Coordinates of C-alpha atoms and ligand atoms in Angstrom, one line a residue:
M1225 CA 0.0 0.0 0.0
H1226 CA 1.3 3.4 -1.0
L1227 CA 0.2 6.9 0.2
I1228 CA 0.3 9.1 -2.9
N1229 CA -3.0 10.7 -2.2
F1230 CA -6.2 9.5 -0.5
K1231 CA -7.9 8.0 -3.6
G1232 CA -7.2 4.4 -2.5
F1233 CA -8.3 5.1 1.1
S1234 CA -11.7 4.8 2.6
G1235 CA -13.0 7.3 5.1
Q1236 CA -12.8 4.6 7.7
Q1237 CA -9.1 3.9 7.0
L1238 CA -8.3 7.6 7.3
V1239 CA -10.1 7.8 10.6
E1240 CA -8.2 4.8 11.8
I1241 CA -4.9 6.5 10.9
I1242 CA -6.0 9.8 12.6
D1243 CA -7.1 7.9 15.7
K1244 CA -3.8 6.0 15.8
A1245 CA -1.9 9.3 15.6
I1246 CA -3.8 10.5 18.6
E1247 CA -3.1 7.3 20.5
V1248 CA 0.6 7.2 19.6
K1249 CA 0.9 10.8 20.9
H1250 CA -0.4 9.8 24.3
N1251 CA 1.4 6.5 24.5
P1252 CA 4.8 6.9 23.0
E1253 CA 6.4 4.2 25.1
K1254 CA 4.0 1.5 23.8
Y1255 CA 5.5 2.1 20.3
R1256 CA 9.2 2.4 21.1
K1257 CA 10.1 -0.9 19.3
A1258 CA 7.2 -1.0 16.8
L1259 CA 9.5 -0.6 13.8
D1260 CA 12.6 -2.2 15.3
G1261 CA 15.2 -2.9 12.5
K1262 CA 13.1 -1.1 9.8
S1263 CA 14.6 1.6 7.5
L1264 CA 12.9 4.5 5.8
A1265 CA 14.6 6.3 2.9
M1266 CA 13.6 9.9 2.7
I1267 CA 14.4 11.5 -0.6
F1268 CA 14.0 15.2 -1.3
Q1269 CA 14.1 17.2 -4.5
K1270 CA 12.7 20.2 -2.6
T1271 CA 13.4 21.9 0.7
S1272 CA 11.7 20.8 3.9
T1273 CA 11.7 21.4 7.6
R1274 CA 8.6 19.6 9.1
T1275 CA 8.3 16.7 6.7
R1276 CA 12.0 15.8 7.0
V1277 CA 12.1 16.2 10.8
S1278 CA 8.8 14.6 11.6
F1279 CA 9.5 11.4 9.6
E1280 CA 13.1 11.1 10.8
V1281 CA 12.2 11.5 14.4
A1282 CA 9.1 9.2 14.0
M1283 CA 11.4 6.4 12.8
T1284 CA 13.8 7.0 15.7
Q1285 CA 11.1 7.0 18.3
L1286 CA 9.5 3.8 16.7
G1287 CA 12.8 2.0 17.0
G1288 CA 13.7 2.2 13.3
H1289 CA 16.1 4.2 11.2
A1290 CA 15.7 7.0 8.6
L1291 CA 18.1 8.0 5.9
Y1292 CA 18.0 11.6 4.6
I1293 CA 18.8 11.6 0.9
D1294 CA 19.3 14.8 -1.1
W1295 CA 18.2 14.0 -4.6
R1296 CA 21.0 16.1 -6.1
T1297 CA 23.7 13.9 -4.4
T1298 CA 22.3 10.7 -5.9
N1299 CA 22.4 8.8 -9.2
F1300 CA 18.6 9.4 -9.5
T1301 CA 19.9 12.6 -11.3
I1302 CA 21.6 10.6 -14.1
A1303 CA 19.5 7.4 -14.3
D1304 CA 16.0 6.2 -14.7
I1305 CA 13.7 6.8 -11.6
Y1306 CA 12.3 3.3 -12.2
D1307 CA 15.6 1.5 -12.0
E1308 CA 17.0 3.5 -9.1
T1309 CA 13.8 2.8 -7.1
Q1310 CA 13.9 -0.9 -8.0
Y1311 CA 17.3 -0.9 -6.2
L1312 CA 16.3 1.4 -3.3
S1313 CA 13.2 -0.6 -2.4
R1314 CA 15.3 -3.7 -2.1
N1315 CA 17.5 -2.2 0.7
V1316 CA 14.8 -0.3 2.8
D1317 CA 11.4 -1.0 4.2
C1318 CA 9.6 2.2 3.1
I1319 CA 10.3 5.3 1.0
M1320 CA 9.1 8.8 1.6
A1321 CA 9.7 11.1 -1.3
R1322 CA 9.2 14.8 -1.8
L1323 CA 9.4 15.2 -5.6
L1324 CA 8.6 18.1 -7.9
R1325 CA 6.3 16.1 -10.2
N1326 CA 3.5 13.6 -9.3
V1327 CA 4.2 11.7 -12.5
D1328 CA 7.7 10.8 -11.2
L1329 CA 6.2 9.7 -7.9
Q1330 CA 3.9 7.5 -9.8
V1331 CA 6.9 5.8 -11.5
M1332 CA 8.5 5.4 -8.1
A1333 CA 5.4 3.8 -6.7
K1334 CA 5.2 1.4 -9.6
A1335 CA 8.8 0.4 -9.3
S1336 CA 8.9 0.1 -5.5
K1337 CA 8.7 -3.2 -3.7
V1338 CA 7.9 -1.3 -0.5
P1339 CA 5.4 1.4 0.5
V1340 CA 6.0 4.9 -1.0
I1341 CA 4.7 8.0 0.9
N1342 CA 4.2 11.2 -0.9
G1343 CA 6.1 13.8 1.1
C1344 CA 4.4 16.6 -1.0
D1345 CA 4.5 17.0 -4.8
E1346 CA 2.7 19.6 -6.9
K1347 CA -0.6 17.9 -6.5
Y1348 CA -1.0 16.5 -3.0
H1349 CA 0.3 16.6 0.5
P1350 CA -1.4 13.7 2.3
S1351 CA 0.8 13.5 5.4
Q1352 CA 0.1 17.1 6.1
A1353 CA -3.7 16.5 5.8
I1354 CA -3.5 13.6 8.3
A1355 CA -1.9 15.9 10.8
D1356 CA -4.5 18.6 10.1
L1357 CA -7.4 16.3 10.6
M1358 CA -5.8 14.9 13.7
T1359 CA -5.5 18.4 15.1
M1360 CA -9.1 19.1 14.3
K1361 CA -10.3 15.9 16.0
E1362 CA -8.2 16.6 19.1
R1363 CA -9.7 20.1 19.4
K1364 CA -13.3 19.2 18.8
G1365 CA -13.5 15.5 19.7
K1366 CA -15.0 14.6 16.3
L1367 CA -14.6 15.3 12.6
K1368 CA -18.1 14.6 11.2
G1369 CA -20.2 17.8 11.0
L1370 CA -17.2 20.2 11.4
K1371 CA -16.7 23.1 8.9
L1372 CA -13.3 24.2 7.6
V1373 CA -12.8 27.3 5.4
Y1374 CA -9.6 27.3 3.3
I1375 CA -8.6 30.8 2.2
G1376 CA -5.7 31.1 -0.3
V1377 CA -4.4 29.7 -3.5
H1378 CA -5.9 26.4 -4.6
N1379 CA -2.8 24.1 -4.4
N1380 CA -1.5 20.7 -3.3
V1381 CA -2.3 21.3 0.3
C1382 CA -5.8 22.4 -0.6
N1383 CA -6.4 19.2 -2.7
S1384 CA -5.4 16.9 0.1
L1385 CA -7.5 18.8 2.6
I1386 CA -10.5 18.5 0.3
E1387 CA -9.9 14.8 -0.1
G1388 CA -9.4 14.3 3.6
C1389 CA -12.3 16.4 4.7
I1390 CA -14.9 14.9 2.4
K1391 CA -13.9 11.3 3.3
T1392 CA -14.2 12.1 7.1
G1393 CA -17.4 14.0 6.9
V1394 CA -16.0 17.5 7.3
K1395 CA -17.6 20.3 5.2
I1396 CA -14.9 22.3 3.4
V1397 CA -15.4 25.6 1.7
T1398 CA -12.5 27.0 -0.4
V1399 CA -12.0 30.7 -1.1
T1400 CA -9.3 30.6 -3.8
P1401 CA -9.1 33.5 -6.2
I1402 CA -6.0 31.8 -7.8
F1403 CA -5.8 28.2 -9.0
N1404 CA -2.3 26.7 -9.2
E1405 CA -2.7 24.9 -12.5
P1406 CA 0.0 22.2 -11.8
S1407 CA -2.1 21.1 -8.8
R1408 CA -5.3 20.7 -10.9
D1409 CA -7.2 17.4 -10.3
D1410 CA -10.6 17.9 -11.9
E1411 CA -11.6 14.3 -11.0
L1412 CA -11.0 14.9 -7.3
L1413 CA -13.0 18.1 -7.4
E1414 CA -15.9 16.5 -9.3
E1415 CA -16.0 13.6 -6.7
A1416 CA -15.9 16.2 -3.9
R1417 CA -18.8 18.2 -5.3
K1418 CA -20.9 15.1 -5.5
T1419 CA -20.6 14.6 -1.7
G1420 CA -22.2 18.0 -1.0
L1421 CA -19.3 18.6 1.5
Y1422 CA -17.2 20.7 -0.8
E1423 CA -18.0 24.2 -2.1
T1424 CA -16.0 27.0 -3.5
T1425 CA -16.8 30.7 -3.4
L1426 CA -15.2 34.1 -3.5
D1427 CA -17.6 35.5 -0.9
V1428 CA -15.3 35.1 2.1
K1429 CA -17.7 36.6 4.7
Q1430 CA -20.4 34.1 3.6
A1431 CA -17.9 31.3 3.7
L1432 CA -16.8 32.2 7.2
K1433 CA -20.3 31.7 8.7
D1434 CA -20.3 28.9 11.3
A1435 CA -16.7 28.0 10.4
D1436 CA -14.9 25.8 13.0
F1437 CA -11.5 26.3 11.4
V1438 CA -9.9 28.8 9.0
Y1439 CA -6.9 27.4 7.1
T1440 CA -4.4 29.3 4.9
D1441 CA -1.2 28.5 3.1
T1442 CA 1.5 30.2 1.1
W1443 CA 0.5 32.0 -2.1
V1444 CA 3.7 30.8 -3.9
D1445 CA 5.0 27.2 -3.9
M1446 CA 8.3 26.6 -2.1
E1447 CA 10.3 25.9 -5.2
F1448 CA 9.4 29.3 -6.7
F1449 CA 9.4 31.5 -3.5
S1450 CA 12.9 32.9 -3.9
D1451 CA 13.3 32.3 -7.7
P1452 CA 14.0 35.6 -9.5
K1453 CA 12.3 34.2 -12.7
Y1454 CA 9.1 33.9 -10.7
A1455 CA 9.3 37.5 -9.3
A1456 CA 6.7 39.0 -11.6
E1457 CA 4.2 36.2 -11.0
K1458 CA 4.8 36.5 -7.2
E1459 CA 4.0 40.2 -7.3
K1460 CA 0.9 39.6 -9.4
R1461 CA -0.3 37.0 -6.9
I1462 CA 0.3 39.3 -3.9
K1463 CA -1.9 42.0 -5.5
I1464 CA -4.7 39.5 -6.2
M1465 CA -4.5 37.7 -2.8
M1466 CA -3.9 40.6 -0.4
P1467 CA -7.7 41.3 0.1
Y1468 CA -7.9 37.7 1.2
Q1469 CA -5.1 37.9 3.8
V1470 CA -6.2 36.1 7.0
N1471 CA -6.0 39.0 9.5
R1472 CA -7.9 40.5 12.4
E1473 CA -10.2 42.6 10.1
L1474 CA -11.2 39.6 8.0
L1475 CA -12.0 37.5 11.0
E1476 CA -13.9 40.2 12.9
G1477 CA -17.1 38.7 14.3
Y1478 CA -16.0 35.1 13.8
N1479 CA -14.5 32.7 16.3
A1480 CA -12.9 30.0 14.2
L1481 CA -9.6 28.3 15.1
I1482 CA -6.7 29.3 12.8
M1483 CA -4.6 26.7 10.9
H1484 CA -1.6 26.9 8.6
D1485 CA 0.6 24.1 7.4
M1486 CA 3.8 26.2 7.6
P1487 CA 6.2 27.6 6.5
I1488 CA 4.4 30.9 7.2
H1489 CA 5.0 34.0 5.2
R1490 CA 4.1 36.6 7.8
G1491 CA 2.3 39.7 6.4
Y1492 CA 1.3 37.8 3.3
E1493 CA -1.2 35.0 3.6
I1494 CA -1.6 35.7 7.3
S1495 CA -0.9 38.6 9.7
A1496 CA 1.4 38.3 12.7
D1497 CA -1.3 39.1 15.2
V1498 CA -3.5 36.3 14.0
I1499 CA -0.6 33.8 14.1
E1500 CA -0.1 34.7 17.8
S1501 CA -3.8 35.1 18.7
P1502 CA -5.5 32.7 21.2
N1503 CA -7.4 31.1 18.4
S1504 CA -4.3 30.0 16.5
I1505 CA -3.5 26.3 16.7
I1506 CA -0.8 26.5 14.1
Y1507 CA 2.1 25.4 16.2
E1508 CA 0.3 22.4 17.7
Q1509 CA -0.8 21.5 14.2
S1510 CA 2.9 21.5 13.2
E1511 CA 3.8 19.4 16.3
N1512 CA 1.2 16.8 15.2
R1513 CA 3.2 16.1 12.0
L1514 CA 5.3 13.8 14.2
Y1515 CA 2.4 11.7 15.4
A1516 CA 0.8 11.7 12.0
A1517 CA 4.1 10.4 10.5
K1518 CA 4.2 7.7 13.1
A1519 CA 0.6 6.6 12.4
I1520 CA 1.2 6.6 8.6
L1521 CA 4.4 4.5 9.0
L1522 CA 2.7 2.0 11.3
K1523 CA -0.2 1.7 8.9
L1524 CA 1.9 1.2 5.7
L1525 CA 4.2 -1.2 7.5
E1526 CA 1.2 -3.2 8.6
K1527 CA 1.6 -2.7 12.4
F1528 CA -2.2 -2.1 12.8
Ligands
CP1627 N1 4.2 21.8 5.9 C1 5.3 21.2 5.5 O1 5.3 20.2 4.7 O2 6.4 21.7 5.9 P1 7.8 21.5 5.2 O3 7.7 22.0 3.8 O4 8.8 22.3 6.0 O5 8.2 20.1 5.2

């Protein structure tokens, strides 16, 4: 079983992973040897703080071992992804890959003899969504019937949130004046619409009504953030998105909890006062990446 997105997962399976993450958080000792002798290869084409740290620490705390592999230092750069993965999956028990392109991850999954976890590509970020849903369940004691409003650019994080929410009974309303075309998955959105749990609108005030959570994310993907070639597009996006910044004025009269998957760009998608407000659960959400990583590893390595 791979975790590329949530398409192969039932709502029940997602809830089991989320509940396991909560259980592991409260009973770390019980799982100290759960992955004894197992190795996880973590291969990165892009930068990361949370995904790298959470999976590496998860393996250590579960009794296993993680290898950090910078794509640029490997022979993946000069050979076929299929062949290199055939080899890699014969020496490790699991692969977590943060690749630029989902098509390459699909090749990796096809070649691999062991589970492959999507560590965030241009289309999906499933391990983030597991931590998000876990945080929501911890806060509210349930998922079914909750409402989350995502305000920002429609991107990979947004796709995985939509998938995760509709499968676990959470209503999700997106306010996304810009759609990141590389992340487009029309099939996912069509399926989401059919459930009645997904809506999209540009009326942010209407969307915020009865919201339990407000979620935002970067307006520019990490691989382009400091790229001079992307500067004009970045400026254009800032102009379009600034009226949708999650700030005190936008949230006036609403009491939703505030979420962000990080890294944060203060003063862009979210203001500093909101990040530090009592309603912000951003840092506990980021902490939960560790427990989500543990639960994902335990599930894919068939430990529950
Ligand atoms: N949210 C997230 O995936 O963080 P990193 O990009 O730092 O891994």
